[in-house]
Every structure is written in structure tokens, then in C-alpha cells.
Short mmCIF file of C-alpha atoms and ligand atoms in Angstrom, two decimals:
data_model
loop_
_atom_site.label_atom_id
_atom_site.label_comp_id
_atom_site.label_asym_id
_atom_site.label_seq_id
_atom_site.Cartn_x
_atom_site.Cartn_y
_atom_site.Cartn_z
CA MET W 16 33.95 -81.48 58.53
CA VAL W 17 30.14 -81.71 56.82
CA ARG W 18 27.26 -79.55 56.52
CA ALA W 19 23.80 -80.70 57.57
CA VAL W 20 20.25 -79.67 58.60
CA VAL W 21 19.73 -80.71 62.24
CA GLN W 22 16.05 -79.75 62.92
CA THR W 23 16.47 -79.75 67.03
CA GLY W 24 12.98 -79.16 67.61
CA PRO W 25 8.36 -79.07 65.89
CA ARG W 26 10.35 -75.82 62.87
CA GLN W 27 13.25 -75.19 65.08
CA ILE W 28 16.37 -76.22 62.36
CA GLU W 29 19.65 -75.35 61.63
CA VAL W 30 23.29 -75.49 59.98
CA ARG W 31 25.35 -77.52 62.03
CA GLU W 32 28.63 -79.33 60.79
CA PHE W 33 29.97 -82.53 61.79
CA PRO W 34 33.35 -84.81 61.11
CA ARG W 35 33.11 -87.06 58.13
CA PRO W 36 32.13 -90.36 59.39
CA VAL W 37 34.74 -93.10 59.56
CA ILE W 38 33.58 -96.55 56.52
CA GLY W 39 34.40 -99.01 58.99
CA PRO W 40 34.68 -102.87 56.17
CA ASP W 41 31.55 -103.42 56.42
CA ASP W 42 29.59 -100.83 56.98
CA GLY W 43 27.96 -99.29 54.13
CA ALA W 44 28.67 -96.28 52.14
CA LEU W 45 29.05 -92.60 52.11
CA LEU W 46 27.09 -90.51 49.54
CA ARG W 47 28.08 -87.63 48.48
CA VAL W 48 24.39 -86.25 48.04
CA GLU W 49 23.32 -83.43 45.09
CA ALA W 50 19.71 -83.23 45.73
CA CYS W 51 17.42 -84.63 47.69
CA GLY W 52 13.71 -84.15 46.62
CA ILE W 53 10.91 -82.80 49.42
CA CYS W 54 7.17 -83.47 49.88
CA GLY W 55 4.27 -83.28 52.14
CA SER W 56 5.95 -85.98 54.33
CA ASP W 57 8.73 -83.23 55.21
CA VAL W 58 6.35 -79.81 55.64
CA GLU W 59 4.43 -82.76 58.89
CA GLN W 60 7.75 -83.42 59.87
CA TYR W 61 9.06 -80.03 59.71
CA LYS W 62 6.03 -78.97 61.60
CA GLY W 63 6.74 -81.65 63.81
CA ALA W 64 3.07 -84.05 63.96
CA MET W 65 5.31 -87.17 63.72
CA GLY W 66 6.47 -86.79 66.61
CA THR W 67 9.41 -85.52 68.63
CA ARG W 68 10.59 -88.47 69.97
CA GLY W 69 13.75 -89.54 67.80
CA LEU W 70 14.58 -85.31 67.85
CA PRO W 71 17.75 -84.42 66.82
CA MET W 72 17.37 -86.12 63.44
CA VAL W 73 18.26 -84.61 59.82
CA PRO W 74 16.01 -84.66 57.62
CA GLY W 75 16.26 -85.57 54.14
CA HIS W 76 14.29 -89.04 52.62
CA GLU W 77 14.66 -88.83 49.23
CA PRO W 78 17.81 -88.59 48.39
CA LEU W 79 20.47 -88.89 44.92
CA GLY W 80 23.32 -89.13 44.95
CA ILE W 81 27.26 -90.01 44.44
CA ILE W 82 29.07 -92.89 46.09
CA GLU W 83 31.88 -90.77 47.32
CA GLU W 84 32.89 -94.31 49.65
CA ILE W 85 32.09 -97.50 49.96
CA ALA W 86 32.55 -101.14 52.30
CA PRO W 87 33.65 -103.98 49.50
CA SER W 88 31.40 -105.93 51.51
CA THR W 89 28.13 -103.61 50.62
CA ALA W 90 29.41 -102.76 47.16
CA ALA W 91 29.29 -106.20 46.48
CA ARG W 92 26.07 -106.67 47.32
CA TRP W 93 24.47 -103.66 46.15
CA GLY W 94 26.73 -104.50 42.29
CA VAL W 95 27.55 -100.47 42.78
CA ALA W 96 30.88 -99.04 43.05
CA VAL W 97 32.53 -95.69 43.51
CA GLY W 98 31.71 -92.92 41.61
CA ASP W 99 28.36 -94.33 40.71
CA ARG W 100 24.52 -92.07 41.20
CA VAL W 101 22.12 -93.92 43.16
CA ALA W 102 18.81 -93.35 44.82
CA VAL W 103 18.37 -93.73 47.69
CA GLU W 104 14.99 -95.53 49.01
CA ILE W 105 14.00 -94.14 52.14
CA LEU W 106 13.40 -97.27 54.63
CA ILE W 107 16.38 -99.51 55.56
CA PRO W 108 15.21 -103.07 55.79
CA CYS W 109 16.29 -105.85 57.64
CA ARG W 110 16.77 -107.59 54.45
CA SER W 111 15.98 -111.58 56.52
CA CYS W 112 11.90 -110.88 58.25
CA ASP W 113 9.66 -113.12 56.30
CA LEU W 114 8.39 -109.63 54.90
CA CYS W 115 10.74 -108.72 53.54
CA LEU W 116 10.86 -111.87 52.42
CA ALA W 117 7.87 -111.32 50.28
CA GLY W 118 8.59 -107.96 48.76
CA GLN W 119 6.62 -106.30 51.76
CA TYR W 120 9.74 -104.60 52.90
CA MET W 121 8.02 -101.55 53.42
CA GLN W 122 7.10 -103.33 56.42
CA CYS W 123 9.75 -105.21 57.77
CA LYS W 124 9.64 -105.53 61.45
CA ASN W 125 13.03 -105.75 62.17
CA LYS W 126 13.94 -101.96 60.67
CA ALA W 127 16.83 -100.42 61.57
CA GLY W 128 15.33 -96.92 60.83
CA SER W 129 15.19 -95.05 57.85
CA HIS W 130 16.53 -92.39 55.54
CA GLY W 131 15.91 -88.73 56.49
CA GLY W 132 12.96 -90.28 58.71
CA TYR W 133 13.03 -90.81 61.79
CA ASN W 134 14.89 -93.24 63.89
CA PRO W 135 15.02 -95.82 66.80
CA PRO W 136 16.73 -93.06 69.24
CA GLU W 137 19.19 -94.79 70.15
CA ARG W 138 21.10 -94.59 66.42
CA GLY W 139 21.31 -91.08 67.89
CA LEU W 140 22.49 -88.02 65.79
CA GLY W 141 23.89 -88.83 62.96
CA LEU W 142 24.59 -88.12 58.94
CA TYR W 143 21.45 -89.99 57.81
CA GLY W 144 19.29 -87.98 56.59
CA GLY W 145 20.32 -86.01 53.33
CA TYR W 146 20.13 -82.48 53.60
CA ALA W 147 23.40 -82.85 54.40
CA GLU W 148 26.82 -82.75 52.03
CA VAL W 149 27.40 -86.18 52.73
CA MET W 150 24.74 -88.98 54.44
CA HIS W 151 25.51 -92.13 55.33
CA LEU W 152 24.09 -95.14 54.06
CA HIS W 153 23.30 -97.83 56.19
CA PRO W 154 24.78 -101.54 54.78
CA ASN W 155 20.87 -102.99 54.75
CA SER W 156 19.71 -99.53 53.25
CA ILE W 157 18.67 -100.02 49.41
CA VAL W 158 20.24 -98.16 46.57
CA HIS W 159 19.39 -98.18 41.98
CA ARG W 160 21.79 -96.78 39.93
CA VAL W 161 20.58 -93.69 37.95
CA ARG W 162 22.72 -92.53 34.80
CA ASN W 163 24.97 -90.20 36.24
CA ASP W 164 24.78 -87.70 33.08
CA LEU W 165 21.38 -86.65 33.48
CA PRO W 166 20.96 -83.35 35.77
CA ALA W 167 20.91 -83.66 39.58
CA GLU W 168 17.46 -81.78 39.96
CA ILE W 169 15.41 -84.23 36.77
CA ALA W 170 16.81 -86.97 38.06
CA VAL W 171 15.82 -86.68 41.76
CA MET W 172 12.38 -86.88 40.87
CA TYR W 173 12.79 -90.25 41.15
CA ASN W 174 10.96 -90.57 44.32
CA PRO W 175 7.14 -88.50 43.19
CA LEU W 176 7.50 -90.41 39.75
CA GLY W 177 8.29 -94.12 41.48
CA ALA W 178 4.78 -92.78 43.76
CA GLY W 179 3.32 -92.55 39.76
CA VAL W 180 3.99 -96.20 38.45
CA ARG W 181 3.16 -97.70 41.75
CA TRP W 182 -0.05 -96.05 42.23
CA ALA W 183 -1.20 -96.35 38.67
CA LEU W 184 -0.04 -98.23 37.03
CA GLN W 185 0.64 -101.35 40.15
CA TYR W 186 -1.87 -100.12 42.09
CA GLY W 187 -3.43 -99.35 39.67
CA GLY W 188 -2.91 -101.86 36.56
CA VAL W 189 -3.75 -98.97 34.14
CA HIS W 190 -2.05 -100.20 30.50
CA LEU W 191 -2.25 -99.38 27.06
CA GLY W 192 -5.54 -98.14 25.82
CA SER W 193 -7.00 -97.80 30.30
CA THR W 194 -8.83 -94.58 30.62
CA VAL W 195 -7.95 -92.58 34.01
CA LEU W 196 -9.30 -90.45 36.27
CA VAL W 197 -6.51 -88.40 38.38
CA LEU W 198 -7.27 -86.48 41.20
CA GLY W 199 -5.29 -83.87 42.45
CA ALA W 200 -2.79 -82.12 40.30
CA GLY W 201 0.08 -81.57 42.84
CA GLN W 202 4.39 -83.68 41.90
CA ARG W 203 1.95 -87.15 42.50
CA GLY W 204 -0.62 -86.34 40.29
CA LEU W 205 0.68 -85.15 37.92
CA ALA W 206 4.08 -88.35 37.95
CA ALA W 207 0.87 -90.53 37.60
CA ILE W 208 -0.47 -88.78 34.89
CA LEU W 209 2.92 -89.30 33.06
CA ALA W 210 3.17 -92.67 34.01
CA ALA W 211 -0.52 -93.86 32.76
CA LYS W 212 0.77 -92.01 29.31
CA TYR W 213 4.63 -94.02 29.11
CA VAL W 214 2.64 -97.35 29.07
CA GLY W 215 0.26 -95.86 26.62
CA ALA W 216 -3.23 -95.31 28.57
CA GLY W 217 -5.96 -94.46 26.20
CA LEU W 218 -7.43 -91.73 27.97
CA ILE W 219 -6.53 -89.50 30.75
CA ILE W 220 -8.15 -86.64 32.50
CA ALA W 221 -7.51 -84.60 35.77
CA THR W 222 -8.17 -82.83 38.02
CA GLY W 223 -7.13 -79.96 39.79
CA LEU W 224 -8.34 -76.59 42.06
CA ALA W 225 -8.84 -73.32 39.95
CA ARG W 226 -5.04 -71.91 42.30
CA ASP W 227 -3.76 -75.29 40.09
CA ALA W 228 -4.57 -73.50 36.75
CA ARG W 229 -0.36 -74.20 36.22
CA LYS W 230 -0.15 -77.66 36.74
CA LEU W 231 -3.46 -78.11 35.60
CA GLU W 232 -1.62 -77.03 32.54
CA LEU W 233 1.44 -79.00 33.03
CA ALA W 234 -0.41 -81.93 33.27
CA ARG W 235 -1.66 -81.63 29.62
CA GLU W 236 1.50 -80.68 28.32
CA PHE W 237 2.39 -84.90 30.52
CA GLY W 238 -0.26 -86.09 28.28
CA ALA W 239 -3.72 -85.69 29.94
CA ASP W 240 -5.90 -85.34 26.91
CA HIS W 241 -8.20 -83.36 29.63
CA THR W 242 -8.36 -81.38 32.45
CA ILE W 243 -11.46 -80.45 35.20
CA ASN W 244 -11.19 -77.34 37.28
CA VAL W 245 -13.52 -78.73 40.55
CA GLU W 246 -14.32 -75.33 42.07
CA GLU W 247 -16.52 -74.63 37.93
CA GLU W 248 -17.33 -77.74 36.92
CA ASP W 249 -18.48 -80.86 38.21
CA THR W 250 -16.14 -84.16 37.72
CA VAL W 251 -18.63 -86.97 37.44
CA ASP W 252 -20.78 -85.48 34.72
CA ARG W 253 -17.34 -84.09 32.82
CA VAL W 254 -15.89 -87.83 33.55
CA ARG W 255 -19.31 -89.71 32.20
CA ALA W 256 -19.40 -87.77 29.23
CA LEU W 257 -16.22 -87.96 28.59
CA THR W 258 -16.37 -91.78 28.49
CA GLY W 259 -19.70 -91.80 26.52
CA GLY W 260 -21.98 -92.31 29.87
CA ASP W 261 -19.56 -95.33 31.37
CA GLY W 262 -16.78 -93.67 33.61
CA VAL W 263 -13.29 -94.48 33.73
CA ASP W 264 -11.19 -97.40 33.81
CA VAL W 265 -9.42 -96.84 37.22
CA VAL W 266 -9.73 -93.01 39.73
CA LEU W 267 -5.99 -92.13 41.18
CA ASP W 268 -7.45 -89.80 44.41
CA LEU W 269 -3.77 -88.34 45.33
CA THR W 270 -6.08 -85.09 47.14
CA PRO W 271 -4.97 -84.66 50.06
CA MET W 272 -7.42 -83.69 52.97
CA ALA W 273 -10.81 -83.86 50.47
CA GLN W 274 -13.66 -85.62 51.17
CA GLN W 275 -15.37 -85.31 47.88
CA PRO W 276 -12.93 -86.68 45.74
CA ILE W 277 -13.35 -90.44 47.17
CA LEU W 278 -17.01 -89.62 45.94
CA ASP W 279 -16.68 -88.77 42.83
CA ALA W 280 -13.76 -91.80 42.54
CA ILE W 281 -17.22 -94.33 42.81
CA ASN W 282 -18.79 -92.69 40.76
CA ALA W 283 -16.97 -91.77 38.23
CA VAL W 284 -15.08 -95.40 37.45
CA ARG W 285 -16.87 -97.70 35.48
CA TRP W 286 -18.76 -101.00 36.18
CA GLY W 287 -15.70 -103.38 37.29
CA GLY W 288 -13.59 -101.30 37.63
CA THR W 289 -10.59 -100.07 40.35
CA ILE W 290 -9.86 -97.56 42.93
CA VAL W 291 -6.79 -96.56 44.54
CA LEU W 292 -7.03 -93.94 47.70
CA ALA W 293 -3.92 -92.72 48.16
CA GLY W 294 -4.43 -89.36 49.40
CA LEU W 295 -4.80 -89.21 53.05
CA LYS W 296 -7.68 -87.20 55.07
CA GLY W 297 -5.62 -86.61 58.67
CA HIS W 298 -7.66 -89.90 60.52
CA ARG W 299 -11.11 -88.75 59.17
CA GLU W 300 -14.15 -90.46 58.44
CA THR W 301 -15.51 -90.26 55.08
CA PRO W 302 -19.31 -92.06 54.73
CA ILE W 303 -19.35 -94.33 51.52
CA PRO W 304 -22.28 -96.12 49.59
CA THR W 305 -20.91 -99.56 50.04
CA ASP W 306 -24.21 -100.22 47.99
CA LEU W 307 -22.42 -98.67 45.28
CA LEU W 308 -18.98 -101.07 46.26
CA ILE W 309 -21.50 -104.18 45.58
CA ASN W 310 -23.38 -103.35 43.09
CA LYS W 311 -20.53 -101.43 40.85
CA ALA W 312 -18.01 -104.83 41.52
CA LEU W 313 -15.26 -101.90 42.45
CA THR W 314 -12.28 -103.20 43.76
CA VAL W 315 -10.88 -100.45 46.10
CA LYS W 316 -7.12 -100.54 46.88
CA GLY W 317 -5.15 -98.66 49.82
CA ALA W 318 -2.29 -97.05 48.62
CA PHE W 319 1.17 -96.91 50.64
CA SER W 320 4.71 -96.74 50.17
CA VAL W 321 6.68 -97.31 47.31
CA ASP W 322 8.31 -99.58 46.29
CA ALA W 323 12.28 -101.39 44.03
CA ALA W 324 9.66 -102.21 40.83
CA ALA W 325 8.49 -98.89 41.13
CA TYR W 326 11.53 -97.05 41.39
CA THR W 327 13.27 -99.04 38.93
CA ASP W 328 10.65 -98.05 36.43
CA ALA W 329 9.97 -94.57 37.24
CA ILE W 330 13.71 -94.74 36.65
CA LYS W 331 13.45 -95.63 33.34
CA LEU W 332 10.66 -93.67 32.84
CA ILE W 333 13.19 -90.66 33.51
CA GLU W 334 15.79 -92.13 31.63
CA SER W 335 14.09 -92.18 28.54
CA GLY W 336 13.90 -88.50 28.45
CA GLN W 337 10.53 -89.21 27.16
CA PHE W 338 8.66 -86.06 29.17
CA PRO W 339 10.21 -82.42 29.11
CA LEU W 340 9.98 -83.25 33.38
CA GLU W 341 11.96 -79.88 34.42
CA LYS W 342 8.88 -78.01 33.74
CA MET W 343 7.66 -79.57 37.17
CA GLN W 344 10.71 -78.78 38.79
CA THR W 345 9.91 -75.49 40.18
CA HIS W 346 12.87 -74.76 42.73
CA LYS W 347 16.41 -75.75 43.97
CA PHE W 348 17.42 -74.31 47.44
CA GLY W 349 20.92 -74.56 48.63
CA LEU W 350 20.89 -75.99 52.28
CA ASP W 351 21.04 -72.55 54.42
CA ASP W 352 17.39 -72.91 52.51
CA VAL W 353 15.81 -76.26 53.58
CA GLU W 354 13.18 -74.19 55.68
CA HIS W 355 11.90 -71.56 53.14
CA ALA W 356 12.45 -74.55 50.56
CA ILE W 357 10.12 -76.54 53.17
CA LYS W 358 7.21 -73.29 53.85
CA LEU W 359 7.02 -73.13 50.41
CA LEU W 360 5.91 -76.49 49.49
CA ALA W 361 4.11 -75.59 52.87
CA GLY W 362 2.25 -72.86 50.71
CA GLU W 363 3.53 -70.48 53.86
CA ILE W 364 5.08 -68.16 51.72
CA ASP W 365 2.83 -65.63 49.90
CA GLY W 366 2.37 -65.20 45.70
CA GLU W 367 5.17 -68.23 45.31
CA ASP W 368 4.08 -72.20 44.29
CA GLY W 369 6.12 -74.72 44.39
CA ILE W 370 5.19 -77.97 42.16
CA HIS W 371 8.97 -79.99 42.43
CA VAL W 372 11.48 -78.74 44.86
CA ALA W 373 14.45 -79.86 45.77
CA VAL W 374 17.66 -79.01 47.96
CA MET W 375 20.92 -79.02 46.46
CA PRO W 376 23.72 -79.66 48.85
CA GLY W 377 26.48 -78.23 46.82
CA LEU W 378 24.60 -75.50 46.24
ZN1 ZN I 25 9.01 -88.13 51.12
ZN1 ZN I 26 12.78 -106.82 57.31
#
């Protein structure tokens, strides 16, 4: 039998036992889950904000584990064998539609479902999420090899770091010598700083709230040259002062809900610079001074999801051992404490604040 967390409704989760799946001749693989990250979407999912159509289901969409069994055809397609450690992407694309063939598989038209996300109800309740001892990986899954000798709670950071690489480097175009402003000091803000530092950015400035003091300290340890407490200082004034009045090449807005950072981004970026928007604002509209976008010849990009190339580079960053990533790893929980873990990340546990929170089914 296999233990797994099952969400049955909004704010309703329980641990259940499932029979261990049997892998058919072309039926993907079984993953022994070592660790699974938690992010803001887990909080939304837990609260029921993402709908209830796919329930009951096993959540957990940032898994890392060891291939325990694999169908021969799947092993050949993925290039992995029993005993290999892999990071698993959330989406299960068809690999055949025009978007998949164009590399835009995150928007695949014929998705088989997603790991730990909401699957088509006809897929039923199965071990398709990472909050479980064992997970069944669909043969169309996308997996990435990760060195077996790293601590699982560090290796599992491939997910936020993949976002940092995607948003700062791919969308933002940050490279050797770039000047960068990262708005927001959550795990993805810290990941963006790491990615920018990894490629040799020349100046990195990070912002946060007064309650983010510890995260901003970590931002400095990870490579931020300056940090701004936005409750005490004006972001735009400080950035201008630090850049000789020019503003920075690239601004990333990773703040959830807040609208002021979007305006700060437009004012703090240099002429001809790039703004990457990755902080969702709960469908609220932000008035934008479009004349400034025109007169400053700005590029504004919406950052949707992470792709295989970003995960590959994120894994290289982790394996490089260049950064003290363990300082970002604040909490580990077993399956029985998943609800506590999600509430912690949601800020619902008084006096406790997490950065990278991992579920470790072996605990
Ligand atoms: Zn996530
Ligand atoms: Zn497709």
C-alpha cells in the first residue's frame, strides 16, 4: 500500500492508503517521492480557489524522486533508468500538437492532465500528485535528471529556481553586467536573484516589506548588492540614486496582489529597458501610464510558467554548489503535516514564516 494526501474539498485534506499501482508495458513510471515543494498555487488549490471539478485528487506539483519502476518504452523515451533521480514538470503535454512542436507545450491543446493539478475528471482519483510516497508518472511526462548525491530538500528547489531562470534570464534577458531590480522577496524573488548572480549581473537591487527583513538579508547573501524596505524608502528614488539617474536594464515584478510595484517598475527601468510581470494581482486592473511605455521605448513581458530549458539551467545552478541554498530551505514536513505546511506558506500560522517549504513523504 502507498500513503498519499487526498484533497476532497476546499480546505479538506486527509491521508489515505492506495494499492501500489502496477505499471503496464507502455505506462510510464513509478516515482518514489523524496520531496515535493509547496508554492502559492498549493495555497490557492487548498482554499478551493482553483475550482473543485477535479476533486478528489492528490495535490503536489513540484515533485522530486527516484524512478522505482519504469516501462521499457518510457525508459527509452525519457532516457532514464530505475534508480535515477528526476525532477518532474507539472504538465503532461501531448508532444504532438502545433504548440508542443513549437516548444510552447505549457499551452498544449491536448494535455493528458497535470501532476498534482486538476486532471480531467475521467482520469479519476489516482497517485498523480507529489504529496504521496509513490507517484504514477504518465508516459508523456517531462522529467529532468538531477544528481542523486544532493540532499533532496535542496534538489527539489529546481522548481522555484526554474522560475527564477525563466523570468530573469529568458524573459528579462539578464546577462553579464546587467542591472536588475527584483520587486518581491519571496522564494521566487530570491530565485531570480540567484539566477541573475549566476550569469554575472552587474547590479542587483531587491525590494521587500518590513516583515521581509530576513528574506532581504538572504537576498544580500545570495548576491543582491542593495535591498530596499519599501515601507521606509521610495523604490524609484533609491534605484535612480544607485544607477546615476538612469534606472535599471531589467525590472521583475514578482509581488502578489500589490499594484504599486508595476508603476515603480515603469519608473525605475531605464530607457529601452525590459519589465517582466510575474506577480498576479487577483484579476484587478492597474492603470498604466502608457505614454511612459512609449516614450521610454519599453518592453513589457508577461511571464507564464516555466519551460524545460529553464529547469535544465536551474538544475545546473543547483548542482554547481555555488550558492548556500540550504539557507532558503526553512521547513520540511511529512505527509501527516501537509495541511500545516500549506497554512504556514499561506501565512496562517502565527509567528512562523517559511521561504522554501518541502513535503518529504519519507519523514
Ligand atoms: Zn508550484
Ligand atoms: Zn500538445
